[in-house]
PDB file of C-alpha atoms in Angstrom:
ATOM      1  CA  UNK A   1     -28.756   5.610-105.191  1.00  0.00           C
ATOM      2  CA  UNK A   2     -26.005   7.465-103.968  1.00  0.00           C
ATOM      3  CA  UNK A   3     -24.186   5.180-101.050  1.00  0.00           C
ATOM      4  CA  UNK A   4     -21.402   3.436 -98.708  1.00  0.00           C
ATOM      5  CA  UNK A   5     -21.816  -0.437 -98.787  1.00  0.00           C
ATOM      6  CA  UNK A   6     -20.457  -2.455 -96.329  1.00  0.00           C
ATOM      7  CA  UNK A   7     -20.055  -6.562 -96.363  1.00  0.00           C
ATOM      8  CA  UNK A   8     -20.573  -8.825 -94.314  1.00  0.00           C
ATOM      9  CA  UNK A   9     -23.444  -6.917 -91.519  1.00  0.00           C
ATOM     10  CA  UNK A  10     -22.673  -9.869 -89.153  1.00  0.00           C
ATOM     11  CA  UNK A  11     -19.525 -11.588 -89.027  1.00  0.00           C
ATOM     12  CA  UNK A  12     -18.676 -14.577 -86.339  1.00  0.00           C
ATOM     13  CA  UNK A  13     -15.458 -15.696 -86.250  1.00  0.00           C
ATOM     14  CA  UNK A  14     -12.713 -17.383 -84.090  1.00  0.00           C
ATOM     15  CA  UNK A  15      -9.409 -15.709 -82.938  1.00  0.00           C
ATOM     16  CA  UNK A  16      -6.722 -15.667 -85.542  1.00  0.00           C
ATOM     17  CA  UNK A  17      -8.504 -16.218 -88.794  1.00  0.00           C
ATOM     18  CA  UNK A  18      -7.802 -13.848 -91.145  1.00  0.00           C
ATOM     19  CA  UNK A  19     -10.904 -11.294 -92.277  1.00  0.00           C
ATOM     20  CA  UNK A  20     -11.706  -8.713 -94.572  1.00  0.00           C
ATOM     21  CA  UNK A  21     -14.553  -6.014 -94.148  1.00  0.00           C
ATOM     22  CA  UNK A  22     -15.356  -4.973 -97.203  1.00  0.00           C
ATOM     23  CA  UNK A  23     -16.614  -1.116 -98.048  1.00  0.00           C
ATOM     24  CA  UNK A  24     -17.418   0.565-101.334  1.00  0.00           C
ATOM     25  CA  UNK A  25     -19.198   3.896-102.131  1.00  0.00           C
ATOM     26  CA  UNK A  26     -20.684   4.959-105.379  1.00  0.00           C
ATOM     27  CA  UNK A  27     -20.125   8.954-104.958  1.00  0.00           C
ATOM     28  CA  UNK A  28     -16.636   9.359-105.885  1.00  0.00           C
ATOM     29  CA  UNK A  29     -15.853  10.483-102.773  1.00  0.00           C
ATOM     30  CA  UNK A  30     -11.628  10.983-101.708  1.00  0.00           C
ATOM     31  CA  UNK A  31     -12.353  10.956 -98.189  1.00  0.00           C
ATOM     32  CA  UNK A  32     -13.278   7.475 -96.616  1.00  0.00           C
ATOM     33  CA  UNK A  33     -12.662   6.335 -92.696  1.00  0.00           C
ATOM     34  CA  UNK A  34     -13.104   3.076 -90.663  1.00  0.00           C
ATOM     35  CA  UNK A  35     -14.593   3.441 -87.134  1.00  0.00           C
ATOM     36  CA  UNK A  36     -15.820   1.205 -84.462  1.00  0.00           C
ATOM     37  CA  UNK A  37     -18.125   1.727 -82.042  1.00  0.00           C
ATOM     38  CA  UNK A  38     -18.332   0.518 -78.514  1.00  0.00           C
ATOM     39  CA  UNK A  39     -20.543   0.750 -76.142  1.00  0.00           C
ATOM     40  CA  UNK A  40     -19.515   3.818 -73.392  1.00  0.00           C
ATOM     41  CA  UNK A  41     -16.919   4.844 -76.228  1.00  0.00           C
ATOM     42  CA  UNK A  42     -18.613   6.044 -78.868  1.00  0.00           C
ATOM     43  CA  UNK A  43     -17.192   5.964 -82.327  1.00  0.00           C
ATOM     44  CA  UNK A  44     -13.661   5.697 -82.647  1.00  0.00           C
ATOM     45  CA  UNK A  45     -11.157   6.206 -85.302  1.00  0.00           C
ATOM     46  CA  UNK A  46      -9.582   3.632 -86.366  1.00  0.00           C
ATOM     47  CA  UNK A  47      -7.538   4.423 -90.073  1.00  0.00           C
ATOM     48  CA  UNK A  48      -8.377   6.725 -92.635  1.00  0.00           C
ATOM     49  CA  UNK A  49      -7.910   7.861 -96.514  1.00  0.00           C
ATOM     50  CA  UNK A  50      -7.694  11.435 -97.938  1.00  0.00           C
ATOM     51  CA  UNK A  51      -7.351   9.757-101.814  1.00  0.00           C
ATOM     52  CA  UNK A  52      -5.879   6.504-103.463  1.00  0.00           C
ATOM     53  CA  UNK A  53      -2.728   5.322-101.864  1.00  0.00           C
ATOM     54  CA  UNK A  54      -2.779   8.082 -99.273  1.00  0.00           C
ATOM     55  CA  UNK A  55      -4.216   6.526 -95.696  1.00  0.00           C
ATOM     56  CA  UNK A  56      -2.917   7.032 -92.000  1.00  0.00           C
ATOM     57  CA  UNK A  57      -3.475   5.753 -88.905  1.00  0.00           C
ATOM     58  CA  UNK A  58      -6.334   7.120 -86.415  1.00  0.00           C
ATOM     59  CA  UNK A  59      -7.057   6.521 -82.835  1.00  0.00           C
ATOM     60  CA  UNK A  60      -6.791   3.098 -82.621  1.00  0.00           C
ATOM     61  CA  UNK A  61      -5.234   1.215 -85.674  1.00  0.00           C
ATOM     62  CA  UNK A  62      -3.454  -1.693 -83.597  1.00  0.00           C
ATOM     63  CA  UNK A  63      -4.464  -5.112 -85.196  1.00  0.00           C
ATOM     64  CA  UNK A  64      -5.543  -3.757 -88.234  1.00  0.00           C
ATOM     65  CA  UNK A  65      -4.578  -2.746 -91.886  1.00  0.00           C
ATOM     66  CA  UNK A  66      -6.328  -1.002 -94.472  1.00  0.00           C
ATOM     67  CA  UNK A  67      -5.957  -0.266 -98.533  1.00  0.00           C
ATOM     68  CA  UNK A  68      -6.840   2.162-100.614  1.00  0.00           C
ATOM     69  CA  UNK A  69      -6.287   0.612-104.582  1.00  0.00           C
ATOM     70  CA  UNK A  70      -9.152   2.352-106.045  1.00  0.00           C
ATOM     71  CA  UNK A  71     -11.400   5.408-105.151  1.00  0.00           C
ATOM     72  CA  UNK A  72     -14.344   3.700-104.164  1.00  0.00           C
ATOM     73  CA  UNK A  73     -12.967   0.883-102.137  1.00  0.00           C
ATOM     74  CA  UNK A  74     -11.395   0.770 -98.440  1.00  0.00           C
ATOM     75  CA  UNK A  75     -11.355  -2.631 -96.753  1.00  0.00           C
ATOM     76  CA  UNK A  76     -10.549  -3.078 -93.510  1.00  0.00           C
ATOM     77  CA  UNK A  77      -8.318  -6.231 -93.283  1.00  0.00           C
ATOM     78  CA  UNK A  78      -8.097  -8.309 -89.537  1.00  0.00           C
ATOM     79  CA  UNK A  79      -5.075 -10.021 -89.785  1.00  0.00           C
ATOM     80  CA  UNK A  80      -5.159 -11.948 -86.654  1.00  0.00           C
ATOM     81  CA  UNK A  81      -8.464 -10.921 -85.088  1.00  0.00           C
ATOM     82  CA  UNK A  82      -8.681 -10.813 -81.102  1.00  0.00           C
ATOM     83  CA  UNK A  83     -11.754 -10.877 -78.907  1.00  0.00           C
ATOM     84  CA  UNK A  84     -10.941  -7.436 -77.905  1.00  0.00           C
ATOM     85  CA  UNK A  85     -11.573  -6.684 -81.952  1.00  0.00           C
ATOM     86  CA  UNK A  86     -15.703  -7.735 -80.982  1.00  0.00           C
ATOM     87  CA  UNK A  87     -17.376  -4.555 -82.152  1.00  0.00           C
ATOM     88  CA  UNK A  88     -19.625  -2.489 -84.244  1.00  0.00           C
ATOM     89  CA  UNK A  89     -17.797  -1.629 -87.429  1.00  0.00           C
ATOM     90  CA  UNK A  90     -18.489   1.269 -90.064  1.00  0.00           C
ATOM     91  CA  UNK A  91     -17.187   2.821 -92.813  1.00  0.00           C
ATOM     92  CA  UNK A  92     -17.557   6.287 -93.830  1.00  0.00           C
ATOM     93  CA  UNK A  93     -17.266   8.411 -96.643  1.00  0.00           C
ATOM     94  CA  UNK A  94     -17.275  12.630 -97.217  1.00  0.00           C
ATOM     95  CA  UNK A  95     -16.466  14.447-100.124  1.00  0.00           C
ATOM     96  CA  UNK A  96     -14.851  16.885 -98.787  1.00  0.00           C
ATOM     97  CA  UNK A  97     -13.886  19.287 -96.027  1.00  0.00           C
ATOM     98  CA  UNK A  98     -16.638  19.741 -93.671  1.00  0.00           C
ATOM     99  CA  UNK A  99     -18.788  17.986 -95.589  1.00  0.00           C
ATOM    100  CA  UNK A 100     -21.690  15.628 -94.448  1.00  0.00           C
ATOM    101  CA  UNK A 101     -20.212  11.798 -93.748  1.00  0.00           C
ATOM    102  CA  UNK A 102     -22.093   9.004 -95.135  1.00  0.00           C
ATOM    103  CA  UNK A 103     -21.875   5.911 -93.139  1.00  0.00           C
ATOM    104  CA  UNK A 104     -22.520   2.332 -94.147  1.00  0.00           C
ATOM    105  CA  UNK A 105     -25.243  -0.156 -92.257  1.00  0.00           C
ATOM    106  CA  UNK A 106     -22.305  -1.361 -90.327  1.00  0.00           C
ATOM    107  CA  UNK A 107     -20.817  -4.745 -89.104  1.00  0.00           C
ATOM    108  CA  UNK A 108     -21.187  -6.307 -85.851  1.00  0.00           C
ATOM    109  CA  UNK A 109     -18.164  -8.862 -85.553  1.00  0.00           C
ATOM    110  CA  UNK A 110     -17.618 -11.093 -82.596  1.00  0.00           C
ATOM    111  CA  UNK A 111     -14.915 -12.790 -82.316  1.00  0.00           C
ATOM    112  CA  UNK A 112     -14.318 -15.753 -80.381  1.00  0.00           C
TER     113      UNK A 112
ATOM    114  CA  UNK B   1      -4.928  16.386 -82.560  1.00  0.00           C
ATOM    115  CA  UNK B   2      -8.292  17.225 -81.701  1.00  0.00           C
ATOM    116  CA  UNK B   3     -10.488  16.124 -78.985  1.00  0.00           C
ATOM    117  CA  UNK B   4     -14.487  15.828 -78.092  1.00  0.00           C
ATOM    118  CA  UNK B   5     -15.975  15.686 -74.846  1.00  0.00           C
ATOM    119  CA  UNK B   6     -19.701  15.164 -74.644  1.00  0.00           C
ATOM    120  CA  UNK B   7     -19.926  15.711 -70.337  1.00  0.00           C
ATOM    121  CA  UNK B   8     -23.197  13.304 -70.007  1.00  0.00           C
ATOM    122  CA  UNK B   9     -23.502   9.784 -71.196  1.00  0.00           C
ATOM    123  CA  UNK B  10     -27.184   9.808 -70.401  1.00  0.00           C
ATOM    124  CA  UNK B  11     -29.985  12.464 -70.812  1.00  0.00           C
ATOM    125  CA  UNK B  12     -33.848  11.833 -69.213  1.00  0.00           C
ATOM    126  CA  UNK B  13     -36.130  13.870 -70.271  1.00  0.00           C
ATOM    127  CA  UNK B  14     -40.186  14.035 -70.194  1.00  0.00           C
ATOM    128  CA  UNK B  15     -41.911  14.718 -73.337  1.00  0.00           C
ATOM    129  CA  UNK B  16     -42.591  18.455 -74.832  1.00  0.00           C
ATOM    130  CA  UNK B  17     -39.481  19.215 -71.887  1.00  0.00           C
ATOM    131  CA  UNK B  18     -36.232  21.628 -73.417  1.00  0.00           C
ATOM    132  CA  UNK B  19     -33.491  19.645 -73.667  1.00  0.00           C
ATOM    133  CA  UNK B  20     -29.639  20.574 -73.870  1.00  0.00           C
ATOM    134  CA  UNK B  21     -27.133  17.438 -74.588  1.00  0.00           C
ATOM    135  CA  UNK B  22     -23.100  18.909 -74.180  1.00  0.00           C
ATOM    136  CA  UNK B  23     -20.377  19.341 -76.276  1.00  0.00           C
ATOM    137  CA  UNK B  24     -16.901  20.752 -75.606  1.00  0.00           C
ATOM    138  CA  UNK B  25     -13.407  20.023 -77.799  1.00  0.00           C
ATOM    139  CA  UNK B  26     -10.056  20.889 -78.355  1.00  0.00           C
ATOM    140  CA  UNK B  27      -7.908  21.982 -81.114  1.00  0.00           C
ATOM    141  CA  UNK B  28      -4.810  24.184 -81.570  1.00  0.00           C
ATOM    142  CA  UNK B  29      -6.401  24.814 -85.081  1.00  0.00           C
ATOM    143  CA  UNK B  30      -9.462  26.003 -87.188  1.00  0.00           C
ATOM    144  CA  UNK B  31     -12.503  23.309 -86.520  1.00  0.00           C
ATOM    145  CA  UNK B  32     -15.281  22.215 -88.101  1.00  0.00           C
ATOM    146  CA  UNK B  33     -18.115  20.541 -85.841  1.00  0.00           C
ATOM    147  CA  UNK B  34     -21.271  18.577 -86.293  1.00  0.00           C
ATOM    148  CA  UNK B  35     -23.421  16.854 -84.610  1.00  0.00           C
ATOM    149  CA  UNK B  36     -24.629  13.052 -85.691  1.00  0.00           C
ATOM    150  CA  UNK B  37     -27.937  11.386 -84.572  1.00  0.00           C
ATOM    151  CA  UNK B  38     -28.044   7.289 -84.378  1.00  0.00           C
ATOM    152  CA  UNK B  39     -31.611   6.274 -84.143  1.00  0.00           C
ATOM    153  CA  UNK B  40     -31.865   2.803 -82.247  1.00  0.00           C
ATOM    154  CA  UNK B  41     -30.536  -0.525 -84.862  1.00  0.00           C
ATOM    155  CA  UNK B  42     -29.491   2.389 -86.957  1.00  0.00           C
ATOM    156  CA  UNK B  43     -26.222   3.936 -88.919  1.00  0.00           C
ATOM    157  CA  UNK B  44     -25.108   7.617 -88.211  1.00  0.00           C
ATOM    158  CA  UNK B  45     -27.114  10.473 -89.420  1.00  0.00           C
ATOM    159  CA  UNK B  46     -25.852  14.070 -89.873  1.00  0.00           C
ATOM    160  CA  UNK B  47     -28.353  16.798 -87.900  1.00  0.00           C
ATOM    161  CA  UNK B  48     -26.485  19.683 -88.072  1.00  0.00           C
ATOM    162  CA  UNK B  49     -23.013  21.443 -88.517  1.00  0.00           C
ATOM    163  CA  UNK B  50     -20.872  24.551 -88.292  1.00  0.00           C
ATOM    164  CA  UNK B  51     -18.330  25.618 -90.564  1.00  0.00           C
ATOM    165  CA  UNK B  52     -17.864  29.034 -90.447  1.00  0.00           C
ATOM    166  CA  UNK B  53     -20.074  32.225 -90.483  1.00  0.00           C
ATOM    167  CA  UNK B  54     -23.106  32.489 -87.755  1.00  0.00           C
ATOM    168  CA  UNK B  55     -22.448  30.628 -84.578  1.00  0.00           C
ATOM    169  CA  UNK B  56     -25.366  29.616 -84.641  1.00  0.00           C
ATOM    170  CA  UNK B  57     -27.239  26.266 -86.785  1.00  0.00           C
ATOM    171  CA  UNK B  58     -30.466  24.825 -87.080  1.00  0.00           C
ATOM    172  CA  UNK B  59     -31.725  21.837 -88.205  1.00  0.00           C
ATOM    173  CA  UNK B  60     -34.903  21.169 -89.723  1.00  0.00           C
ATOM    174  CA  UNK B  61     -36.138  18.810 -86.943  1.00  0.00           C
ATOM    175  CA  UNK B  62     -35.801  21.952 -84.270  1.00  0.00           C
ATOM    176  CA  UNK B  63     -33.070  21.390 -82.878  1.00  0.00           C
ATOM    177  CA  UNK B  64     -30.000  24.180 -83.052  1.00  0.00           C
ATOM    178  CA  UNK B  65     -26.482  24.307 -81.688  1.00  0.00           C
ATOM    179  CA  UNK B  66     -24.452  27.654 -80.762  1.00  0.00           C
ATOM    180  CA  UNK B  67     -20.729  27.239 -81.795  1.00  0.00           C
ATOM    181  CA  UNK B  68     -18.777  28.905 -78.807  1.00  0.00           C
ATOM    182  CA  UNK B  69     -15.250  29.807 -79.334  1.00  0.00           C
ATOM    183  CA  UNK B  70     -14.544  31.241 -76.272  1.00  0.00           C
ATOM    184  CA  UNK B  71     -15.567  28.183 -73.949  1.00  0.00           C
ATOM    185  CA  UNK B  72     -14.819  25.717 -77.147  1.00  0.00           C
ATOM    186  CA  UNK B  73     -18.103  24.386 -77.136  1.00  0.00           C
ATOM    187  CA  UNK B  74     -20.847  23.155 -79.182  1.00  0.00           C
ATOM    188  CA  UNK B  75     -23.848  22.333 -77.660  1.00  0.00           C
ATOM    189  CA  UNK B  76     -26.718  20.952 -78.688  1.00  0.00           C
ATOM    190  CA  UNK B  77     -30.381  21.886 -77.812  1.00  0.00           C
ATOM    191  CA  UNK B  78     -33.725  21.460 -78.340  1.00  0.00           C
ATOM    192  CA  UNK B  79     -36.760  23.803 -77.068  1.00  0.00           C
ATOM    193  CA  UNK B  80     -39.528  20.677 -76.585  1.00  0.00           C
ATOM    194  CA  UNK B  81     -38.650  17.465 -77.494  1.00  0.00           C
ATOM    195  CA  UNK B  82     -40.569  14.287 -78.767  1.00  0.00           C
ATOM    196  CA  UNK B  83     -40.576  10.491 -77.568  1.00  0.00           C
ATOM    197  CA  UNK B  84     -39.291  10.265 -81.384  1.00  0.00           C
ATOM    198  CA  UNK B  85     -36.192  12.253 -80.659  1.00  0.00           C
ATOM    199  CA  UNK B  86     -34.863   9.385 -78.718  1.00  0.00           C
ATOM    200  CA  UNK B  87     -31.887   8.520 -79.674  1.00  0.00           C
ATOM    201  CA  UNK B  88     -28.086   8.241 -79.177  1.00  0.00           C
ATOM    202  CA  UNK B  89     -26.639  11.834 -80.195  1.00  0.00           C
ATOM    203  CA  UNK B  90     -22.505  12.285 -81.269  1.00  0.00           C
ATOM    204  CA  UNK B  91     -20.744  15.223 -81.392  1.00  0.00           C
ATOM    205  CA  UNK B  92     -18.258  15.380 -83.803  1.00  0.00           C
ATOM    206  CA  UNK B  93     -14.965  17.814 -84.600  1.00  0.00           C
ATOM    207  CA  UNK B  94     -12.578  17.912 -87.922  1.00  0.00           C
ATOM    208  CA  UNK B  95      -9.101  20.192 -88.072  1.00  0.00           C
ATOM    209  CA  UNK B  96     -10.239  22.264 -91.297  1.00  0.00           C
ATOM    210  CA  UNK B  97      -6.806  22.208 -92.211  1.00  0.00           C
ATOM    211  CA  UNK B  98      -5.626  18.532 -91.566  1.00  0.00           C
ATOM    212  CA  UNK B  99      -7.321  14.918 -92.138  1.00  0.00           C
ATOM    213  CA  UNK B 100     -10.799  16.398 -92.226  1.00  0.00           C
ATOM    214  CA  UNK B 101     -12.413  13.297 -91.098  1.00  0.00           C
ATOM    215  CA  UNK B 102     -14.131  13.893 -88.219  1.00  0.00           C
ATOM    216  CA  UNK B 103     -13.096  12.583 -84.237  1.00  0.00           C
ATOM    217  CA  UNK B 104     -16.502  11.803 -82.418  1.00  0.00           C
ATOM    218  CA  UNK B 105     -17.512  11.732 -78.916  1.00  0.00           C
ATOM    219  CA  UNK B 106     -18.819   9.021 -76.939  1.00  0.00           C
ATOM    220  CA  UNK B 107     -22.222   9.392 -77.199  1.00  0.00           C
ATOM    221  CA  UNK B 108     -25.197  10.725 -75.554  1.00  0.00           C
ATOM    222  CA  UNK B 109     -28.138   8.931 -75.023  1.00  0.00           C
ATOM    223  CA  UNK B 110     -31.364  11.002 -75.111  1.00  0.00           C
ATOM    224  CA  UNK B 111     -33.970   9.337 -73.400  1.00  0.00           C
ATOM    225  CA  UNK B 112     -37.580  11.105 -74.137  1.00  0.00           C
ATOM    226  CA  UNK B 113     -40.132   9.450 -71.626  1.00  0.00           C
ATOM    227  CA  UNK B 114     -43.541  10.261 -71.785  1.00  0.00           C
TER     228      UNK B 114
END
């Protein structure tokens, strides 16, 4: 079944422990992205990947890094997570331009 | 850069009512725009989107959108709606020529009462 996993769903944690968010899809997509979604906000970009080794920055990448080693993988690393980082997290993938995004199931961290 | 403004954070509406949720952006460049549906405790689901050609798209749940050069707007609408069609509703908008991942609104919530 063609889709974007995401690990952990729920994630509780306490400020400055280091996390990782992990995201995979199975489609061979080059295009993946990391939002998070608050509440009055909507979805928000935070970093993004057009291909292996190629990612930027989007609307909000402060406190957080991201990797892209292989096609199918994109974590989203916390180094020092914040309580301001408590959010709805998920990861995206299209194929290409224009084309339909598939999102992962998400993952609600709080931080604490 | 581009830019999405959806003008109303909350839309009540009575059952079998028309319904039209806003969208206007900005780019200095060729766009592509779509519109994303998040049914309650779920991910993001695609519901429509324009590329190029006619202005205007339909999905297959009855709902359409007229892309609108001019006023740079893409709004969404929906001739009788269902309690089933509630929901929180993005609009979205990629540079064709640039990152191609899309920048998304903040959200309206459609609220279908009976």
């Amino acid at each position: 079944e063609a889709q974007v996993t995401q690990n952990p769903r729920y994630l509780i944690t306490v400020t400055g422990k280091k996390l990782t968010v992990t995201c995979s899809q199975n489609m061979n997509h080059e295009y993946m992205s990391w939002y998070r979604q608050d509440p009055g906000l909507g979805l928000r970009q935070i970093y993004y990947s057009m291909n292996v080794e190629v990612t930027d920055k989007g609307d909000v990448p402060e406190g957080y890094k991201v990797s892209r080693k292989e096609k199918r993988n994109f974590p989203l690393i916390l180094e020092s997570p914040s309580p301001n980082q408590t959010s709805l997290y998920f990861c995206a993938s299209t194929p290409r331009p224009g084309g339909k995004l598939f999102f992962g199931s998400g993952t609600q961290l709080s931080v604490l | 850069a581009q830019s999405v403004t959806q003008l109303d954070s909350q839309v009540p509406v009575f059952e079998e009512a028309p319904v039209e949720l806003r969208c206007n952006y900005s780019s200095s460049v060729s766009v592509y725009l779509f519109w994303y549906v998040q049914y309650p405790n779920q991910g993001l689901q695609l519901l429509l989107k324009y590329l190029s050609g006619s202005t205007l798209v339909e999905s297959i749940n009855g709902f359409e959108a007229e892309f609108n050069k001019s006023q740079t707007s893409f709004h969404l609408r929906k001739p009788s709606v269902h309690i089933s069609d509630t929901a929180e509703y993005f609009c979205a908008v990629s540079d064709s020529g640039g990152s191609y991942i899309p920048t998304f609104g903040r959200g309206t919530s459609l609220i279908v009462h009976p």
